[in-house]
Coordinates of N, CA, C and O and ligand atoms in Angstrom, one line a residue:
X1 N -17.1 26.3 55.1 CA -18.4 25.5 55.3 C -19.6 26.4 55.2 O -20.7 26.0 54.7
X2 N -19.3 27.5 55.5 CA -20.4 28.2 55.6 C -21.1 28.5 53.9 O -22.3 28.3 53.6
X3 N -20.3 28.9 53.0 CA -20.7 29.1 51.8 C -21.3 28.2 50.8 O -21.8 28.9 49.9
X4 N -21.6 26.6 50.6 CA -21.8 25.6 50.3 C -23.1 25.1 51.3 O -24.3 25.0 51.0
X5 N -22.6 24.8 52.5 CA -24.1 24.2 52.9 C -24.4 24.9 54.7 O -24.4 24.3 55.8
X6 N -24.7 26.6 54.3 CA -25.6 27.1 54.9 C -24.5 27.3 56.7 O -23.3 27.1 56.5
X7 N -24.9 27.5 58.0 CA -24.3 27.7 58.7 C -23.8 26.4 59.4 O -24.5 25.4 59.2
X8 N -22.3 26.4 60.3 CA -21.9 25.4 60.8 C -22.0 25.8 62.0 O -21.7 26.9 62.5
X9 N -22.2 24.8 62.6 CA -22.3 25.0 64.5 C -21.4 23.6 64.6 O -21.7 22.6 64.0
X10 N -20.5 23.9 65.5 CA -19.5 22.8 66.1 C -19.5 23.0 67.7 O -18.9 23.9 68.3
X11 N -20.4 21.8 68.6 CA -20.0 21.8 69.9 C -19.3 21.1 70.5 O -19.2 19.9 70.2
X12 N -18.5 21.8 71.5 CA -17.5 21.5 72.8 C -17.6 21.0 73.7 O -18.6 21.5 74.3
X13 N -17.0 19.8 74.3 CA -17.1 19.9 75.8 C -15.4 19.2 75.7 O -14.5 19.3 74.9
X14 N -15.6 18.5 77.0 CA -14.5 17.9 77.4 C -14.1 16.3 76.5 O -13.1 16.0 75.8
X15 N -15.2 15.6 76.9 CA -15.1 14.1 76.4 C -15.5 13.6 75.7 O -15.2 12.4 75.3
X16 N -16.8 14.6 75.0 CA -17.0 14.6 73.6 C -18.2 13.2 74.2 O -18.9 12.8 73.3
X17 N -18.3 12.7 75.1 CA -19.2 11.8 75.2 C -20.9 12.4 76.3 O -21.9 11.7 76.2
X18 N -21.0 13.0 76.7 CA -22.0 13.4 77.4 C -22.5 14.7 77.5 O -23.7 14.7 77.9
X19 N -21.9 15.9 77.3 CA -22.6 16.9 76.8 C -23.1 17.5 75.8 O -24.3 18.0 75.7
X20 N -21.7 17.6 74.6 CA -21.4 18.2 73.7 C -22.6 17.2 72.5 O -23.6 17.7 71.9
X21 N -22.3 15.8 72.3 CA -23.6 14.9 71.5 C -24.9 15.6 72.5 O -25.8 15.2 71.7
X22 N -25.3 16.0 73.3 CA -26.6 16.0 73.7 C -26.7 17.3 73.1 O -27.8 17.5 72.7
X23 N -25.7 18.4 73.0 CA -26.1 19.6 72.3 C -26.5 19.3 70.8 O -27.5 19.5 70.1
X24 N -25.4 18.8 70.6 CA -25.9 18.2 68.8 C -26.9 18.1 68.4 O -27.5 18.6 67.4
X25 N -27.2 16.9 69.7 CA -28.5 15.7 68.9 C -30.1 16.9 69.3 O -31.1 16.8 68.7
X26 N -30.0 17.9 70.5 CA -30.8 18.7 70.5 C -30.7 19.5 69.2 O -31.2 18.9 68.3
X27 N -30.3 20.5 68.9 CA -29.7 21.5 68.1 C -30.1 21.1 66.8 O -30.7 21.8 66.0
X28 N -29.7 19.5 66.6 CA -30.0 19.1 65.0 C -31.8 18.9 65.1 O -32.6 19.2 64.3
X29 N -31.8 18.4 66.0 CA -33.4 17.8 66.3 C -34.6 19.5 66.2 O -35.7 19.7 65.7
X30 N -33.7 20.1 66.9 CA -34.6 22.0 66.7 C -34.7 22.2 65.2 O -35.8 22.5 64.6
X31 N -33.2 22.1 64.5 CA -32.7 22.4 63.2 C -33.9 21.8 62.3 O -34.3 22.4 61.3
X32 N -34.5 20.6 62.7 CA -35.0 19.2 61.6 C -36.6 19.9 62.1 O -37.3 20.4 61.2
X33 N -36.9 20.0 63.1 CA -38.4 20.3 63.7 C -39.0 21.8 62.9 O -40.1 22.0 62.7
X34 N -37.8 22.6 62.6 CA -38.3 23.6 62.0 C -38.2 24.3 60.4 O -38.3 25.5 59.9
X35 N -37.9 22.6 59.8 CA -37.6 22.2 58.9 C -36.7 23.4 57.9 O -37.0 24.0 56.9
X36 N -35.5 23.5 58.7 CA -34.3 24.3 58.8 C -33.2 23.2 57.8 O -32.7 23.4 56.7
X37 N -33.1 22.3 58.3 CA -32.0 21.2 57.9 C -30.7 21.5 56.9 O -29.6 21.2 57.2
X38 N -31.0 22.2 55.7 CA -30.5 22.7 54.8 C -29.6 23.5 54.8 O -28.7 23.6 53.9
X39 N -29.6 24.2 56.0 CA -29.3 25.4 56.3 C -28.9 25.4 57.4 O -29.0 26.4 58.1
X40 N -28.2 24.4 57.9 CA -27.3 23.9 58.8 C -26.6 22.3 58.6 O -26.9 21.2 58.0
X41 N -25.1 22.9 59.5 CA -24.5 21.6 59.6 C -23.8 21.9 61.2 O -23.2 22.8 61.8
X42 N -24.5 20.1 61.5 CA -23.9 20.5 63.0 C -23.4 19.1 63.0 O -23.7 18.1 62.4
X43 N -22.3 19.4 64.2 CA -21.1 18.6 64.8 C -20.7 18.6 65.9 O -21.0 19.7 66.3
X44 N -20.1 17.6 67.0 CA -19.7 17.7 68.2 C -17.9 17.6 68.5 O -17.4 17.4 67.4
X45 N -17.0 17.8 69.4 CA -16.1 17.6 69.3 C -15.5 17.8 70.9 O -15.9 18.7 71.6
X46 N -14.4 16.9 71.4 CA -13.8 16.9 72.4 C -13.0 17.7 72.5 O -12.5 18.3 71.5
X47 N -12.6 17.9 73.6 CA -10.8 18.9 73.9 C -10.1 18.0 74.2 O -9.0 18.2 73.7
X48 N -10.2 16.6 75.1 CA -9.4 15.8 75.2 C -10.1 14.5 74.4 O -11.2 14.4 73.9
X49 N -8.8 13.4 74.4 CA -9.1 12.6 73.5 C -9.3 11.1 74.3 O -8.9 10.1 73.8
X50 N -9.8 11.0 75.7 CA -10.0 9.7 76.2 C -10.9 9.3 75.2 O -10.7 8.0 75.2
X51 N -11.7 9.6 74.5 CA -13.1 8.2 74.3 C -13.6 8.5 72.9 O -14.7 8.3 72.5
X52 N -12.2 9.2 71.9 CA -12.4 9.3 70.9 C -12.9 8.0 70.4 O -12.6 6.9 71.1
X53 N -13.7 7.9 68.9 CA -14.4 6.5 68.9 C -15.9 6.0 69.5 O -16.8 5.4 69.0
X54 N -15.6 6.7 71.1 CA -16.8 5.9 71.6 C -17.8 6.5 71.4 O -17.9 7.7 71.5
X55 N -19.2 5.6 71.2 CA -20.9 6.1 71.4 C -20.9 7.2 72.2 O -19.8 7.3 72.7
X56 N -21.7 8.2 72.4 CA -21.8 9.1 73.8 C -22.3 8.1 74.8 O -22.8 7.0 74.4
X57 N -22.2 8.5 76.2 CA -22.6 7.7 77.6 C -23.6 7.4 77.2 O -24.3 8.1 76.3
X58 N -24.1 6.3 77.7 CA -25.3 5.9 77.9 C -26.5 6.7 78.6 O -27.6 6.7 78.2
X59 N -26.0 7.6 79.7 CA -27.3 8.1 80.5 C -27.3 9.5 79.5 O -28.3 10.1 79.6
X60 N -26.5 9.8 78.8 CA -27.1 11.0 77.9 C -27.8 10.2 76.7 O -28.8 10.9 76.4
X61 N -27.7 9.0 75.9 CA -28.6 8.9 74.8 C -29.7 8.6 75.5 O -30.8 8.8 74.9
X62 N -29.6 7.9 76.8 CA -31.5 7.9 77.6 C -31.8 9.0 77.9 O -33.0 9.1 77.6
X63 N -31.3 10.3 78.4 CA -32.3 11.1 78.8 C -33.0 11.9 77.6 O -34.2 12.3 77.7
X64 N -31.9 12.0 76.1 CA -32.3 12.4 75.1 C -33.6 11.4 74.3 O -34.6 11.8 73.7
X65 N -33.2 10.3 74.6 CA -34.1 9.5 73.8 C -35.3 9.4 74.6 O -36.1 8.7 74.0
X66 N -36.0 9.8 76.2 CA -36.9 10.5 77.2 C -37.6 11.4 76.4 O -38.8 11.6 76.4
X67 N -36.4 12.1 75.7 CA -37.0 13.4 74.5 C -37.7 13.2 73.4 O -38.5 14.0 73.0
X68 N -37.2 12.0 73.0 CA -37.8 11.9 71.6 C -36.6 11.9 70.5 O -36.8 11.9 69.2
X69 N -35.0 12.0 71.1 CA -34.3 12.8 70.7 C -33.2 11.7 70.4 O -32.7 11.2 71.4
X70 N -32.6 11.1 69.2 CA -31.5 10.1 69.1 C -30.4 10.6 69.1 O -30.5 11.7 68.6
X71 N -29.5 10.4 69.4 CA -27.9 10.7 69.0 C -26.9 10.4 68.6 O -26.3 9.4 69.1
X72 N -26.3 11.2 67.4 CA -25.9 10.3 66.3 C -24.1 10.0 66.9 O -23.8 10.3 68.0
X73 N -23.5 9.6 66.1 CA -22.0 9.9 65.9 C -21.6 9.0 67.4 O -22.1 8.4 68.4
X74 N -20.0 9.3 66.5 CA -19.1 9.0 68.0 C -17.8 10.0 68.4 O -17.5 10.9 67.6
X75 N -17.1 9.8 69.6 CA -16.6 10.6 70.1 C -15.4 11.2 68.6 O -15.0 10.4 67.8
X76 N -15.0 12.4 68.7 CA -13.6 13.1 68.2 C -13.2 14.2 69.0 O -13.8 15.1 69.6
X77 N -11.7 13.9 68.9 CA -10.9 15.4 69.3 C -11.0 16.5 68.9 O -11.2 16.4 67.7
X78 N -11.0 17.6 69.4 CA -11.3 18.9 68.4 C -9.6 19.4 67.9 O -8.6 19.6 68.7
X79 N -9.7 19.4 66.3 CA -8.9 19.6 65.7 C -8.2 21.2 65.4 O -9.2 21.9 65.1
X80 N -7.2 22.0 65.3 CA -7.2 23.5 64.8 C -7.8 23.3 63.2 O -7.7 24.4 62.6
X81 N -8.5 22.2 62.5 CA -9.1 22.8 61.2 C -10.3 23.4 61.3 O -10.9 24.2 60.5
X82 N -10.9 22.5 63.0 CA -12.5 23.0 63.0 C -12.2 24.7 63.1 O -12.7 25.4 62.3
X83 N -11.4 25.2 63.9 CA -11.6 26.9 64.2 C -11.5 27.1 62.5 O -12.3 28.0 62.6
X84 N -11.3 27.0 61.5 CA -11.1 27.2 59.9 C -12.3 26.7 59.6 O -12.8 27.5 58.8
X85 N -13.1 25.8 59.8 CA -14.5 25.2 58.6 C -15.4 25.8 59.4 O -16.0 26.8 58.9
X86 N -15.6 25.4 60.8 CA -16.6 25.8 61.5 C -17.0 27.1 61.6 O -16.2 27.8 62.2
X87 N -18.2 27.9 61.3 CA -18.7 29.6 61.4 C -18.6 29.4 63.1 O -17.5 29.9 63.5
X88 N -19.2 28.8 64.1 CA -19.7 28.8 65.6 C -19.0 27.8 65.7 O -19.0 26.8 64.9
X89 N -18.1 27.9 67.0 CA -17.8 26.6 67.8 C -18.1 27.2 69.4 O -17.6 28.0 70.1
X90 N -19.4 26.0 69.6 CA -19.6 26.8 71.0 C -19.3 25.6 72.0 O -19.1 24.4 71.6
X91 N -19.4 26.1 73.2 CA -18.2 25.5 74.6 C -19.5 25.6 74.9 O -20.4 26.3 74.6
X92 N -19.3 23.9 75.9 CA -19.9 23.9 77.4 C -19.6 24.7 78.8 O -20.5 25.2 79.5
X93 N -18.1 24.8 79.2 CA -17.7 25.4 80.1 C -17.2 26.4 80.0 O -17.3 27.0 78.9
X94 N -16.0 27.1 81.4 CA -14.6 28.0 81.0 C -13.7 27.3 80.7 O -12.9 27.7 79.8
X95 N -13.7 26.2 81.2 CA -12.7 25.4 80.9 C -12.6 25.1 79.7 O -11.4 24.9 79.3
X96 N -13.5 25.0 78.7 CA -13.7 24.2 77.6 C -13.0 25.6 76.6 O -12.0 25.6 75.8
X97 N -13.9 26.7 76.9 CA -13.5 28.1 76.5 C -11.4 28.1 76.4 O -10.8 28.0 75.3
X98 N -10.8 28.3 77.6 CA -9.9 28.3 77.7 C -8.9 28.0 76.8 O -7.9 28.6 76.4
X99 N -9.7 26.3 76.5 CA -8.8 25.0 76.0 C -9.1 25.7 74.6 O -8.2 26.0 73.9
X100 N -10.3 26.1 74.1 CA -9.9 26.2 72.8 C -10.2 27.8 72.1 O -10.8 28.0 71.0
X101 N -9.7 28.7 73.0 CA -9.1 29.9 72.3 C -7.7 29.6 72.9 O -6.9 30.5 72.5
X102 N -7.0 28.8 73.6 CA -5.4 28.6 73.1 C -5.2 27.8 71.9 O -4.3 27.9 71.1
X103 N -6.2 26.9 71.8 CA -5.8 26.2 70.2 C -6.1 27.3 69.2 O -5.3 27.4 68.2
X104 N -7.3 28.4 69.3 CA -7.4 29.6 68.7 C -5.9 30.5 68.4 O -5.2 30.7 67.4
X105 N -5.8 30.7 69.5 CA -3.9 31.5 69.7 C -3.0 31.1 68.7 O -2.3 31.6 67.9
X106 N -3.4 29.9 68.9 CA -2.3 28.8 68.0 C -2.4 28.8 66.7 O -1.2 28.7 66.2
X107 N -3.2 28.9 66.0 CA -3.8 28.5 64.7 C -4.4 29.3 64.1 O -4.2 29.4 62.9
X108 N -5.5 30.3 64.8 CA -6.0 31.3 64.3 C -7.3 30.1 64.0 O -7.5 29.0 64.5
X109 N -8.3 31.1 62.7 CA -9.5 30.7 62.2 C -10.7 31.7 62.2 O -10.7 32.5 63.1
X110 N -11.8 31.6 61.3 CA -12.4 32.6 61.7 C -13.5 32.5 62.4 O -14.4 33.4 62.4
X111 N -13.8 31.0 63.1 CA -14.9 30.4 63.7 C -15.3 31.5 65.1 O -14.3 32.1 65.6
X112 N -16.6 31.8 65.7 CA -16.8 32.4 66.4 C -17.1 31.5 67.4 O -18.0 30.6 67.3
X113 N -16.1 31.8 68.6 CA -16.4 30.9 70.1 C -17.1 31.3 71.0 O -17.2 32.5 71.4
X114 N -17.9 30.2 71.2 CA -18.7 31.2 72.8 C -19.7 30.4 73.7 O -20.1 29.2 73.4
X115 N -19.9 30.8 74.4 CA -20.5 29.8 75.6 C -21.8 29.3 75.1 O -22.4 30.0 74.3
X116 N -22.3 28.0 75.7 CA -23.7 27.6 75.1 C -24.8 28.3 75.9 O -26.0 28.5 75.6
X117 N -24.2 28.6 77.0 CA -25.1 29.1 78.3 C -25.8 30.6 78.1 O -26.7 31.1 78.6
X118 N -24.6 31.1 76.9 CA -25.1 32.8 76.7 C -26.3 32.8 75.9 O -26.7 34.0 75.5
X119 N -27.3 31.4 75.2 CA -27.9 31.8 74.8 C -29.1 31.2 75.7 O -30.2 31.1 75.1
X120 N -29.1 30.6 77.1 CA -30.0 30.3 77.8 C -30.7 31.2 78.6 O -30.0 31.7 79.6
X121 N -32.2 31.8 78.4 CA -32.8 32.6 78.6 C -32.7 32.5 80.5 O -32.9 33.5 81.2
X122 N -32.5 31.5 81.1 CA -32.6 31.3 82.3 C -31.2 31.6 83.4 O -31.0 31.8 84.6
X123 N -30.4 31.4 82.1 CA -29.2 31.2 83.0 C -29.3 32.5 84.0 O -30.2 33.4 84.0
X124 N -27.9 32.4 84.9 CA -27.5 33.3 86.3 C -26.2 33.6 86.0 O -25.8 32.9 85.1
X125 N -25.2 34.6 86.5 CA -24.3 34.8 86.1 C -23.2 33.5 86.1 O -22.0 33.7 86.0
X126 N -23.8 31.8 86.4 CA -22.9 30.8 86.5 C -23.5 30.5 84.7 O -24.7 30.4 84.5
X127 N -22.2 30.4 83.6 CA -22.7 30.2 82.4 C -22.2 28.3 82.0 O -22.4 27.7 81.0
X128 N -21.8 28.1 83.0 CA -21.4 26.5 82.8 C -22.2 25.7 82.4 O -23.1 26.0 83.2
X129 N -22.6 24.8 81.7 CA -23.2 23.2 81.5 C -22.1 22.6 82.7 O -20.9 22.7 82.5
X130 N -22.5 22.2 83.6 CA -21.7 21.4 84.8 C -21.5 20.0 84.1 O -22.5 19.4 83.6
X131 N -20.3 19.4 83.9 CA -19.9 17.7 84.0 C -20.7 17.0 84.3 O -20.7 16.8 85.5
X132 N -21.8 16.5 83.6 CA -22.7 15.4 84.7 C -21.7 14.1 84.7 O -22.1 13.4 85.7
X133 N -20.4 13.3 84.0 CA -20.3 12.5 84.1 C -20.0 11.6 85.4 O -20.0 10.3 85.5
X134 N -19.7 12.3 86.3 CA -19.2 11.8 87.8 C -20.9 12.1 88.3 O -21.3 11.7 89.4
X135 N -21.4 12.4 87.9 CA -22.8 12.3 89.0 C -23.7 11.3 88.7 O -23.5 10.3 88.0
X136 N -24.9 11.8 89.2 CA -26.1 10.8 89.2 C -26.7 11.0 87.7 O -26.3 11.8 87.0
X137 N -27.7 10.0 87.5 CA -28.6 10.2 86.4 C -29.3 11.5 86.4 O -29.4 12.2 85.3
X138 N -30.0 12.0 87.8 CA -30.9 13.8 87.7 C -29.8 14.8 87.0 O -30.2 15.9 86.5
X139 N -28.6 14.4 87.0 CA -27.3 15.1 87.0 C -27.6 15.7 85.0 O -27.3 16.7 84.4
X140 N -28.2 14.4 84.5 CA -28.4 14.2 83.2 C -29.5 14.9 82.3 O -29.4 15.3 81.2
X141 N -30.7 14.8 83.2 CA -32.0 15.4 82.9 C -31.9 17.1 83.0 O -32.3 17.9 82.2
X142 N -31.2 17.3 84.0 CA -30.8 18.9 84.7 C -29.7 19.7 83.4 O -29.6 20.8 83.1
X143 N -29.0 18.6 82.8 CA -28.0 19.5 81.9 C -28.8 19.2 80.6 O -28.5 20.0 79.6
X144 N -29.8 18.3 80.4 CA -30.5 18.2 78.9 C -31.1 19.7 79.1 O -30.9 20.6 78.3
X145 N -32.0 20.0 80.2 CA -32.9 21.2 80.4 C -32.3 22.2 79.9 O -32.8 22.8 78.9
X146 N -30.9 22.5 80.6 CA -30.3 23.7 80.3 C -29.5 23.7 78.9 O -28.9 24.6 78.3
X147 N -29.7 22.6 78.5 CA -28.9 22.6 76.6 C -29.9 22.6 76.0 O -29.6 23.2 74.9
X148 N -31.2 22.1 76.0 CA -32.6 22.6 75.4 C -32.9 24.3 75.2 O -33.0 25.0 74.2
X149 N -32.9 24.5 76.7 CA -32.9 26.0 76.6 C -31.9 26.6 75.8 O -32.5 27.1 74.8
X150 N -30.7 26.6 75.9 CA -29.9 27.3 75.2 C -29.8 27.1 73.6 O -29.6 27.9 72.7
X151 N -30.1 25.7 73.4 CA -30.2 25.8 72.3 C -31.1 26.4 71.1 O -30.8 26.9 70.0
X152 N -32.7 26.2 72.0 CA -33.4 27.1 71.3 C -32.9 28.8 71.2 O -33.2 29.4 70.2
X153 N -32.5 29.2 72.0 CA -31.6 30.5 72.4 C -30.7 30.6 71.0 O -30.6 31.5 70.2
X154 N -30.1 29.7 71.1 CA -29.1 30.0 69.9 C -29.7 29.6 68.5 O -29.0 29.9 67.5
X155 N -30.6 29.2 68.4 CA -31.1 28.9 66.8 C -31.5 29.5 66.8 O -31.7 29.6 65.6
X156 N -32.3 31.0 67.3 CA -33.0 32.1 67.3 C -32.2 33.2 67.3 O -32.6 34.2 66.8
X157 N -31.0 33.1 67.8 CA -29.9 33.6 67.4 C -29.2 33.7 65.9 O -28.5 34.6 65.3
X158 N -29.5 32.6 65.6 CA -28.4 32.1 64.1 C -29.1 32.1 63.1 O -28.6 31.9 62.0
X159 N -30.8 32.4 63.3 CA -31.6 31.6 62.3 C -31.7 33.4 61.5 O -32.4 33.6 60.5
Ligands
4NP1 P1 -18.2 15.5 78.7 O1 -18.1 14.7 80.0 O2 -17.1 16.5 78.6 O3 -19.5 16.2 78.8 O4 -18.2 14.5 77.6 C1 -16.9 14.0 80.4 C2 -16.7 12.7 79.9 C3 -15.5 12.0 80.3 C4 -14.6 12.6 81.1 C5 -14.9 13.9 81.6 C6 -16.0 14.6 81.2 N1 -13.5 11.9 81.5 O5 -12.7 12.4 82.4 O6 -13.2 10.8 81.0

C-alpha cells in the first residue's frame, strides 16, 4: 500500500466501535486539514469481532461530531493481511498490542506496531487509550482529547 497511494495507517482497538473510528475519523480529518489527503490512507480495525458491521457507538460519533469531525465506516476484524498492506498499525492499548503481535508471530508482515499514546506529547508512563465503552459520556470527551493529541503527535511523526 505504501508504494501506490502514499502512507497507510491502520487503527486498533478492541470493538472496532468507539476508539479505534475516533482515531480514524481524527487522523483523516488532521490528514484533510493539512491538505495531506494524497498521501495517506487510513483505516480502523477490531481484535475481536462482536460488532463487525456496526456504525461506531453513538457517544463517539457525538463527541467527534462536538469536533466538527464525522466518522466514516463500519466495524471490521483485524485481519493477518492488514500486518502485509498496512506501513503502521497502531493500538489503543497493551492489550490491543499483545493481541496483535501474536497475530504478528503468526503471519509475519512488515507493518510497524505501536501504541497511539507514544505519540501524545502529554501522556505519563500509563500509554493506554482507556475503554470508554462501559463508562459515562466525560469517559468519551477525555479519550477524544487524548486521540487528538496523539494524533497530531503522530502525523508529525509520519509526515
Ligand atoms: P472499543 O470499545 O474497543 O474502543 O471499540 C469496546 C467496544 C465494545 C466492547 C469492548 C470495547 N465489547 O465488549 O463489546
Amino acid at each position: 500500500m505504501s508504494t501506490q497511494s502514499g502512507t497507510s495507517v491502520l487503527f486498533v482497538c478492541l470493538g472496532n466501535i468507539c476508539r479505534s473510528p475516533l482515531a480514524e475519523g481524527v487522523f483523516q480529518h488532521l490528514v484533510d486539514e493539512r491538505g495531506l489527503g494524497s498521501r495517506f490512507v487510513v483505516d480502523s480495525a477490531g481484535t475481536g469481532g462482536w460488532h463487525v458491521g456496526e456504525r461506531p457507538d453513538p457517544r463517539s460519533e457525538k463527541v467527534a461530531a462536538e469536533h466538527g469531525i464525522h466518522l466514516a465506516g463500519s466495524a471490521r476484524r483485524l485481519e493477518a493481511d492488514d500486518l502485509r498492506e498496512f506501513d503502521h498499525v497502531i493500538v489503543m492499548d497493551r492489550q490491543n498490542l499483545a493481541d496483535v503481535r501474536q497475530l504478528h508471530d503468526l503471519h509475519g508482515g512488515p507493518a510497524e506496531i505501536r501504541l497511539l499514546r507514544e505519540f501524545d506529547e502529554q501522556a505519563d508512563r500509563d500509554l493506554d487509550v482507556p475503554d470508554p465503552y462501559y463508562g459515562g459520556p466525560d469517559g468519551f470527551e477525555k479519550v477524544f482529547r487524548m486521540v487528538f493529541r496523539s494524533c497530531e503527535g503522530l502525523l508529525t511523526a509520519l509526515h
